[in-house]
Amino acid sequence: MGVSIVIVFAFAAMLSWGFGDFFIQRSIRKIGGIETLAWIGLIGSIGLLPFVFKEISLLQNPSNLLLILGLGIISFASALFDFKALKEGKLSVTEVMLEAELPITIALSYIFLKEVLNTFQAIVILFILFGIILTAIKSFNHFRSRIEKGVVLAFIAAFLFGFLNVGIGFSSKLLSPLFVIWGSWAVYTVLCLVIIFFQGGSRKFFSQGLKNKRLILIIGVIDTLAWIFYAFALSKSEVSIVTAITESYPAIALILGVWVNKEKVLLHQYFGAAIAIVCSVLLSMTIS
């Protein structure tokens, strides 16, 4: 796979996540967080099954099985903390804390995968982080000396996302990217459905799904594609660099919010989005 294809996959993941978050926000408001997660998992798991069916025998290896189970559980836990943080905390504060995912991923990539950035890459990644933080901040008045509600939950989610990124990067090189995404999604989908069942929400889950089938299909397909693109990019390049490129997806979501929802965005948010996207392009040029 050539370098140009890796770059294409990384930017495709960034764009897909940007569009995906735009539609996921609508879905969460209509049918709920864990229900949205379950539908995304169902669509992804069923859709990818024909492409990975011959690889299911890989799960007979105990180490492969544990790896997939671990990724599925981390995916489930990180999403729950993410949704809980967004529900309880101020969006402007929570989104900034979630961006801790990037430095955490870089640190874990260094510890576990021995990835080392050169000086230029490190500087560009710092600018990307600065840009996405500016994009996420809607008002500087929200930040005070005391710990805001939802901050701890957001940091836990970011920490788990960091482990998930490194885990997918390692697994995609060891196994096939498609199989890694399918296996981890199948695990977290089962966990979501079990919780919905024991909460007595099965009937509502399916009725809401049928009522909003177009929206659910869109987010299921887009989010599945985003993770597939991400896994393929990780399988051929460094986790830290690919993740830094894809982390600019909030800038895409911001642009969609302004264009489609007519949301009001402050000047510093436009500036942050521009920094993140431009620096993502610069970083992609360093992939070798």
mmCIF file of C-alpha atoms in Angstrom:
data_model
loop_
_atom_site.group_PDB
_atom_site.id
_atom_site.type_symbol
_atom_site.label_atom_id
_atom_site.label_comp_id
_atom_site.label_asym_id
_atom_site.label_seq_id
_atom_site.Cartn_x
_atom_site.Cartn_y
_atom_site.Cartn_z
ATOM 1 C CA MET A 1 0.000 0.000 0.000
ATOM 2 C CA GLY A 2 1.572 3.305 -1.034
ATOM 3 C CA VAL A 3 2.069 6.343 1.107
ATOM 4 C CA SER A 4 -0.594 8.268 -0.823
ATOM 5 C CA ILE A 5 -3.205 5.635 0.071
ATOM 6 C CA VAL A 6 -2.366 5.928 3.779
ATOM 7 C CA ILE A 7 -2.911 9.690 3.582
ATOM 8 C CA VAL A 8 -6.201 9.191 1.729
ATOM 9 C CA PHE A 9 -7.427 6.766 4.417
ATOM 10 C CA ALA A 10 -6.440 9.143 7.233
ATOM 11 C CA PHE A 11 -8.264 12.100 5.689
ATOM 12 C CA ALA A 12 -11.231 9.906 4.756
ATOM 13 C CA ALA A 13 -11.497 8.897 8.433
ATOM 14 C CA MET A 14 -11.316 12.548 9.500
ATOM 15 C CA LEU A 15 -14.068 13.575 7.075
ATOM 16 C CA SER A 16 -16.238 10.577 7.974
ATOM 17 C CA TRP A 17 -15.989 11.299 11.705
ATOM 18 C CA GLY A 18 -16.807 14.953 11.089
ATOM 19 C CA PHE A 19 -19.972 14.059 9.177
ATOM 20 C CA GLY A 20 -20.691 11.180 11.572
ATOM 21 C CA ASP A 21 -20.604 13.363 14.696
ATOM 22 C CA PHE A 22 -22.960 15.822 13.028
ATOM 23 C CA PHE A 23 -25.582 13.091 12.519
ATOM 24 C CA ILE A 24 -24.819 11.245 15.785
ATOM 25 C CA GLN A 25 -25.682 14.392 17.752
ATOM 26 C CA ARG A 26 -29.120 14.350 16.128
ATOM 27 C CA SER A 27 -29.571 10.642 16.828
ATOM 28 C CA ILE A 28 -28.636 10.918 20.512
ATOM 29 C CA ARG A 29 -31.212 13.664 20.978
ATOM 30 C CA LYS A 30 -33.900 11.557 19.276
ATOM 31 C CA ILE A 31 -33.329 7.994 20.511
ATOM 32 C CA GLY A 32 -30.656 8.173 23.260
ATOM 33 C CA GLY A 33 -26.929 7.544 23.638
ATOM 34 C CA ILE A 34 -26.617 3.813 24.249
ATOM 35 C CA GLU A 35 -29.388 3.160 21.706
ATOM 36 C CA THR A 36 -27.466 5.116 19.060
ATOM 37 C CA LEU A 37 -24.306 3.211 19.934
ATOM 38 C CA ALA A 38 -26.147 -0.108 19.633
ATOM 39 C CA TRP A 39 -27.580 0.740 16.206
ATOM 40 C CA ILE A 40 -24.171 1.836 14.912
ATOM 41 C CA GLY A 41 -22.704 -1.416 16.182
ATOM 42 C CA LEU A 42 -25.475 -3.528 14.646
ATOM 43 C CA ILE A 43 -25.133 -1.928 11.227
ATOM 44 C CA GLY A 44 -21.348 -2.175 11.288
ATOM 45 C CA SER A 45 -21.229 -5.741 12.575
ATOM 46 C CA ILE A 46 -23.810 -7.064 10.108
ATOM 47 C CA GLY A 47 -22.431 -5.055 7.200
ATOM 48 C CA LEU A 48 -18.840 -6.243 7.713
ATOM 49 C CA LEU A 49 -19.685 -9.890 8.429
ATOM 50 C CA PRO A 50 -19.540 -11.100 4.773
ATOM 51 C CA PHE A 51 -16.058 -9.558 4.408
ATOM 52 C CA VAL A 52 -14.595 -11.186 7.531
ATOM 53 C CA PHE A 53 -16.530 -14.463 7.682
ATOM 54 C CA LYS A 54 -13.525 -16.556 6.653
ATOM 55 C CA GLU A 55 -11.411 -14.922 9.367
ATOM 56 C CA ILE A 56 -13.697 -15.770 12.282
ATOM 57 C CA SER A 57 -11.610 -18.911 12.848
ATOM 58 C CA LEU A 58 -8.873 -16.554 14.107
ATOM 59 C CA LEU A 59 -10.854 -16.293 17.338
ATOM 60 C CA GLN A 60 -9.945 -19.913 18.114
ATOM 61 C CA ASN A 61 -6.552 -18.517 19.091
ATOM 62 C CA PRO A 62 -6.927 -17.453 22.777
ATOM 63 C CA SER A 63 -4.670 -14.406 22.356
ATOM 64 C CA ASN A 64 -6.691 -13.136 19.374
ATOM 65 C CA LEU A 65 -9.940 -13.711 21.262
ATOM 66 C CA LEU A 66 -8.693 -11.800 24.321
ATOM 67 C CA LEU A 67 -7.463 -8.965 22.097
ATOM 68 C CA ILE A 68 -10.819 -8.572 20.346
ATOM 69 C CA LEU A 69 -12.760 -8.858 23.621
ATOM 70 C CA GLY A 70 -10.512 -6.232 25.181
ATOM 71 C CA LEU A 71 -10.980 -3.807 22.287
ATOM 72 C CA GLY A 72 -14.745 -4.335 22.378
ATOM 73 C CA ILE A 73 -14.940 -3.648 26.115
ATOM 74 C CA ILE A 74 -12.747 -0.537 25.822
ATOM 75 C CA SER A 75 -14.885 0.699 22.898
ATOM 76 C CA PHE A 76 -18.013 0.222 24.999
ATOM 77 C CA ALA A 77 -16.589 1.852 28.143
ATOM 78 C CA SER A 78 -15.048 4.836 26.324
ATOM 79 C CA ALA A 79 -18.325 5.568 24.530
ATOM 80 C CA LEU A 80 -20.316 5.387 27.786
ATOM 81 C CA PHE A 81 -17.960 7.799 29.569
ATOM 82 C CA ASP A 82 -18.015 10.065 26.512
ATOM 83 C CA PHE A 83 -21.817 10.240 26.382
ATOM 84 C CA LYS A 84 -22.086 10.640 30.172
ATOM 85 C CA ALA A 85 -19.579 13.501 30.161
ATOM 86 C CA LEU A 86 -21.389 15.266 27.324
ATOM 87 C CA LYS A 87 -24.691 14.822 29.144
ATOM 88 C CA GLU A 88 -23.549 16.090 32.570
ATOM 89 C CA GLY A 89 -20.921 18.689 31.694
ATOM 90 C CA LYS A 90 -20.839 21.901 29.708
ATOM 91 C CA LEU A 91 -20.247 21.062 26.072
ATOM 92 C CA SER A 92 -17.572 23.731 25.627
ATOM 93 C CA VAL A 93 -15.557 22.362 28.569
ATOM 94 C CA THR A 94 -16.158 18.664 27.964
ATOM 95 C CA GLU A 95 -15.136 18.753 24.309
ATOM 96 C CA VAL A 96 -11.835 20.393 25.221
ATOM 97 C CA MET A 97 -11.092 17.709 27.826
ATOM 98 C CA LEU A 98 -11.891 14.981 25.304
ATOM 99 C CA GLU A 99 -9.095 16.336 23.104
ATOM 100 C CA ALA A 100 -6.667 14.959 25.703
ATOM 101 C CA GLU A 101 -7.095 11.808 23.605
ATOM 102 C CA LEU A 102 -4.370 13.055 21.236
ATOM 103 C CA PRO A 103 -1.472 13.548 23.696
ATOM 104 C CA ILE A 104 -2.527 10.382 25.556
ATOM 105 C CA THR A 105 -2.420 8.408 22.286
ATOM 106 C CA ILE A 106 1.018 9.809 21.467
ATOM 107 C CA ALA A 107 2.339 8.935 24.953
ATOM 108 C CA LEU A 108 0.928 5.402 24.829
ATOM 109 C CA SER A 109 2.272 4.915 21.291
ATOM 110 C CA TYR A 110 5.723 5.793 22.590
ATOM 111 C CA ILE A 111 5.429 3.498 25.635
ATOM 112 C CA PHE A 112 3.939 0.430 23.941
ATOM 113 C CA LEU A 113 4.870 0.771 20.256
ATOM 114 C CA LYS A 114 8.130 2.704 20.619
ATOM 115 C CA GLU A 115 6.964 5.364 18.156
ATOM 116 C CA VAL A 116 9.087 8.527 18.185
ATOM 117 C CA LEU A 117 8.143 11.830 16.554
ATOM 118 C CA ASN A 118 10.689 14.132 14.961
ATOM 119 C CA THR A 119 10.810 17.798 15.989
ATOM 120 C CA PHE A 120 8.741 19.063 13.045
ATOM 121 C CA GLN A 121 6.012 16.445 13.604
ATOM 122 C CA ALA A 122 5.833 17.259 17.313
ATOM 123 C CA ILE A 123 5.466 20.993 16.615
ATOM 124 C CA VAL A 124 2.774 20.455 13.972
ATOM 125 C CA ILE A 125 0.842 18.110 16.298
ATOM 126 C CA LEU A 126 0.954 20.759 19.047
ATOM 127 C CA PHE A 127 -0.589 23.232 16.592
ATOM 128 C CA ILE A 128 -3.266 20.677 15.654
ATOM 129 C CA LEU A 129 -4.088 20.228 19.353
ATOM 130 C CA PHE A 130 -4.193 24.009 19.809
ATOM 131 C CA GLY A 131 -6.481 24.358 16.792
ATOM 132 C CA ILE A 132 -9.005 21.714 17.865
ATOM 133 C CA ILE A 133 -9.085 23.132 21.405
ATOM 134 C CA LEU A 134 -9.894 26.575 19.982
ATOM 135 C CA THR A 135 -12.572 24.954 17.815
ATOM 136 C CA ALA A 136 -14.145 23.244 20.848
ATOM 137 C CA ILE A 137 -14.156 26.331 23.094
ATOM 138 C CA LYS A 138 -17.356 28.309 22.626
ATOM 139 C CA SER A 139 -16.774 30.653 25.548
ATOM 140 C CA PHE A 140 -13.742 31.288 27.726
ATOM 141 C CA ASN A 141 -16.096 32.342 30.540
ATOM 142 C CA HIS A 142 -16.874 28.662 31.267
ATOM 143 C CA PHE A 143 -13.378 27.972 32.581
ATOM 144 C CA ARG A 144 -12.857 28.586 36.289
ATOM 145 C CA SER A 145 -10.451 27.471 38.965
ATOM 146 C CA ARG A 146 -12.753 24.763 40.276
ATOM 147 C CA ILE A 147 -13.275 21.465 38.468
ATOM 148 C CA GLU A 148 -16.260 21.674 36.157
ATOM 149 C CA LYS A 149 -18.925 18.973 36.187
ATOM 150 C CA GLY A 150 -18.193 16.258 33.652
ATOM 151 C CA VAL A 151 -14.461 17.020 33.377
ATOM 152 C CA VAL A 152 -13.333 13.864 35.194
ATOM 153 C CA LEU A 153 -15.661 11.709 33.070
ATOM 154 C CA ALA A 154 -14.351 13.349 29.898
ATOM 155 C CA PHE A 155 -10.743 12.732 30.904
ATOM 156 C CA ILE A 156 -11.483 9.056 31.612
ATOM 157 C CA ALA A 157 -13.113 8.808 28.170
ATOM 158 C CA ALA A 158 -10.062 10.448 26.553
ATOM 159 C CA PHE A 159 -7.737 8.053 28.385
ATOM 160 C CA LEU A 160 -9.749 5.050 27.189
ATOM 161 C CA PHE A 161 -9.843 6.433 23.625
ATOM 162 C CA GLY A 162 -6.048 6.634 23.747
ATOM 163 C CA PHE A 163 -5.792 2.950 24.673
ATOM 164 C CA LEU A 164 -8.364 2.103 21.998
ATOM 165 C CA ASN A 165 -6.375 3.931 19.303
ATOM 166 C CA VAL A 166 -3.147 2.145 20.219
ATOM 167 C CA GLY A 167 -4.953 -1.188 20.508
ATOM 168 C CA ILE A 168 -6.541 -0.836 17.071
ATOM 169 C CA GLY A 169 -3.203 0.217 15.609
ATOM 170 C CA PHE A 170 -1.425 -2.812 17.058
ATOM 171 C CA SER A 171 -4.253 -5.225 16.184
ATOM 172 C CA SER A 172 -4.630 -3.928 12.618
ATOM 173 C CA LYS A 173 -0.982 -4.744 11.956
ATOM 174 C CA LEU A 174 -1.321 -8.171 13.600
ATOM 175 C CA LEU A 175 -4.695 -9.137 12.075
ATOM 176 C CA SER A 176 -6.723 -7.553 9.264
ATOM 177 C CA PRO A 177 -8.176 -4.049 9.845
ATOM 178 C CA LEU A 178 -11.674 -5.163 8.811
ATOM 179 C CA PHE A 179 -11.630 -8.097 11.225
ATOM 180 C CA VAL A 180 -10.433 -5.926 14.119
ATOM 181 C CA ILE A 181 -13.246 -3.410 13.610
ATOM 182 C CA TRP A 182 -15.886 -6.108 13.109
ATOM 183 C CA GLY A 183 -14.803 -8.103 16.180
ATOM 184 C CA SER A 184 -14.608 -5.158 18.577
ATOM 185 C CA TRP A 185 -17.928 -3.782 17.327
ATOM 186 C CA ALA A 186 -19.652 -7.142 17.694
ATOM 187 C CA VAL A 187 -18.534 -7.249 21.336
ATOM 188 C CA TYR A 188 -19.696 -3.748 22.273
ATOM 189 C CA THR A 189 -22.966 -4.212 20.355
ATOM 190 C CA VAL A 190 -23.807 -7.283 22.436
ATOM 191 C CA LEU A 191 -23.014 -5.336 25.630
ATOM 192 C CA CYS A 192 -25.277 -2.463 24.519
ATOM 193 C CA LEU A 193 -28.154 -4.796 23.637
ATOM 194 C CA VAL A 194 -27.855 -6.644 26.971
ATOM 195 C CA ILE A 195 -28.122 -3.345 28.890
ATOM 196 C CA ILE A 196 -31.087 -2.182 26.794
ATOM 197 C CA PHE A 197 -32.807 -5.534 27.365
ATOM 198 C CA PHE A 198 -32.339 -5.510 31.161
ATOM 199 C CA GLN A 199 -33.507 -1.894 31.317
ATOM 200 C CA GLY A 200 -36.723 -3.009 29.620
ATOM 201 C CA GLY A 201 -36.176 -0.836 26.569
ATOM 202 C CA SER A 202 -36.106 -3.455 23.813
ATOM 203 C CA ARG A 203 -39.499 -2.566 22.336
ATOM 204 C CA LYS A 204 -38.735 1.165 22.378
ATOM 205 C CA PHE A 205 -35.290 0.505 20.899
ATOM 206 C CA PHE A 206 -36.692 -1.215 17.815
ATOM 207 C CA SER A 207 -39.684 1.111 17.413
ATOM 208 C CA GLN A 208 -37.461 4.196 17.577
ATOM 209 C CA GLY A 209 -35.080 2.517 15.155
ATOM 210 C CA LEU A 210 -37.827 1.968 12.594
ATOM 211 C CA LYS A 211 -39.109 5.509 13.109
ATOM 212 C CA ASN A 212 -35.656 7.002 12.483
ATOM 213 C CA LYS A 213 -34.326 4.339 10.107
ATOM 214 C CA ARG A 214 -32.881 6.783 7.576
ATOM 215 C CA LEU A 215 -30.888 8.703 10.193
ATOM 216 C CA ILE A 216 -29.681 5.480 11.836
ATOM 217 C CA LEU A 217 -28.605 3.999 8.505
ATOM 218 C CA ILE A 218 -26.631 7.146 7.676
ATOM 219 C CA ILE A 219 -24.732 7.246 10.979
ATOM 220 C CA GLY A 220 -24.184 3.480 10.932
ATOM 221 C CA VAL A 221 -22.605 3.536 7.475
ATOM 222 C CA ILE A 222 -20.569 6.717 8.001
ATOM 223 C CA ASP A 223 -19.199 5.723 11.411
ATOM 224 C CA THR A 224 -18.351 2.218 10.195
ATOM 225 C CA LEU A 225 -16.468 3.674 7.230
ATOM 226 C CA ALA A 226 -14.629 6.111 9.518
ATOM 227 C CA TRP A 227 -13.266 3.327 11.722
ATOM 228 C CA ILE A 228 -12.403 1.157 8.709
ATOM 229 C CA PHE A 229 -10.458 4.021 7.113
ATOM 230 C CA TYR A 230 -8.737 4.689 10.445
ATOM 231 C CA ALA A 231 -7.800 1.032 10.958
ATOM 232 C CA PHE A 232 -6.399 0.714 7.428
ATOM 233 C CA ALA A 233 -4.328 3.874 7.882
ATOM 234 C CA LEU A 234 -3.026 2.615 11.243
ATOM 235 C CA SER A 235 -2.085 -0.738 9.746
ATOM 236 C CA LYS A 236 0.452 0.976 7.473
ATOM 237 C CA SER A 237 1.639 3.987 9.465
ATOM 238 C CA GLU A 238 2.362 5.350 12.950
ATOM 239 C CA VAL A 239 -0.577 5.507 15.374
ATOM 240 C CA SER A 240 0.432 8.926 16.718
ATOM 241 C CA ILE A 241 0.658 10.617 13.303
ATOM 242 C CA VAL A 242 -2.511 9.079 11.839
ATOM 243 C CA THR A 243 -4.465 9.919 14.999
ATOM 244 C CA ALA A 244 -3.208 13.516 14.920
ATOM 245 C CA ILE A 245 -4.460 13.908 11.341
ATOM 246 C CA THR A 246 -7.877 12.395 12.082
ATOM 247 C CA GLU A 247 -8.310 14.449 15.280
ATOM 248 C CA SER A 248 -9.151 17.489 13.155
ATOM 249 C CA TYR A 249 -12.654 16.068 12.603
ATOM 250 C CA PRO A 250 -14.281 18.610 15.017
ATOM 251 C CA ALA A 251 -13.391 21.279 12.452
ATOM 252 C CA ILE A 252 -15.470 19.407 9.845
ATOM 253 C CA ALA A 253 -18.375 19.079 12.291
ATOM 254 C CA LEU A 254 -18.124 22.825 13.028
ATOM 255 C CA ILE A 255 -18.314 23.678 9.311
ATOM 256 C CA LEU A 256 -21.370 21.436 8.901
ATOM 257 C CA GLY A 257 -23.014 22.997 11.947
ATOM 258 C CA VAL A 258 -22.622 26.465 10.467
ATOM 259 C CA TRP A 259 -23.629 25.445 6.953
ATOM 260 C CA VAL A 260 -26.581 23.150 7.680
ATOM 261 C CA ASN A 261 -27.819 24.137 11.153
ATOM 262 C CA LYS A 262 -26.988 27.837 10.776
ATOM 263 C CA GLU A 263 -25.161 27.728 14.107
ATOM 264 C CA LYS A 264 -23.363 30.843 15.293
ATOM 265 C CA VAL A 265 -19.614 30.337 15.589
ATOM 266 C CA LEU A 266 -17.107 32.776 17.053
ATOM 267 C CA LEU A 267 -14.051 34.059 15.202
ATOM 268 C CA HIS A 268 -11.579 32.086 17.334
ATOM 269 C CA GLN A 269 -13.426 28.856 16.445
ATOM 270 C CA TYR A 270 -13.030 29.536 12.723
ATOM 271 C CA PHE A 271 -9.365 30.293 13.379
ATOM 272 C CA GLY A 272 -8.934 27.044 15.320
ATOM 273 C CA ALA A 273 -10.603 24.980 12.590
ATOM 274 C CA ALA A 274 -8.345 26.513 9.949
ATOM 275 C CA ILE A 275 -5.214 25.803 12.015
ATOM 276 C CA ALA A 276 -6.234 22.183 12.620
ATOM 277 C CA ILE A 277 -7.000 21.414 8.969
ATOM 278 C CA VAL A 278 -3.911 23.160 7.549
ATOM 279 C CA CYS A 279 -1.620 21.469 10.081
ATOM 280 C CA SER A 280 -3.230 18.083 9.337
ATOM 281 C CA VAL A 281 -2.245 18.558 5.682
ATOM 282 C CA LEU A 282 1.306 19.499 6.724
ATOM 283 C CA LEU A 283 1.547 16.448 8.991
ATOM 284 C CA SER A 284 0.350 14.123 6.229
ATOM 285 C CA MET A 285 3.351 15.205 4.155
ATOM 286 C CA THR A 286 5.689 13.709 6.750
ATOM 287 C CA ILE A 287 4.294 10.186 6.422
ATOM 288 C CA SER A 288 6.882 7.820 4.986
#
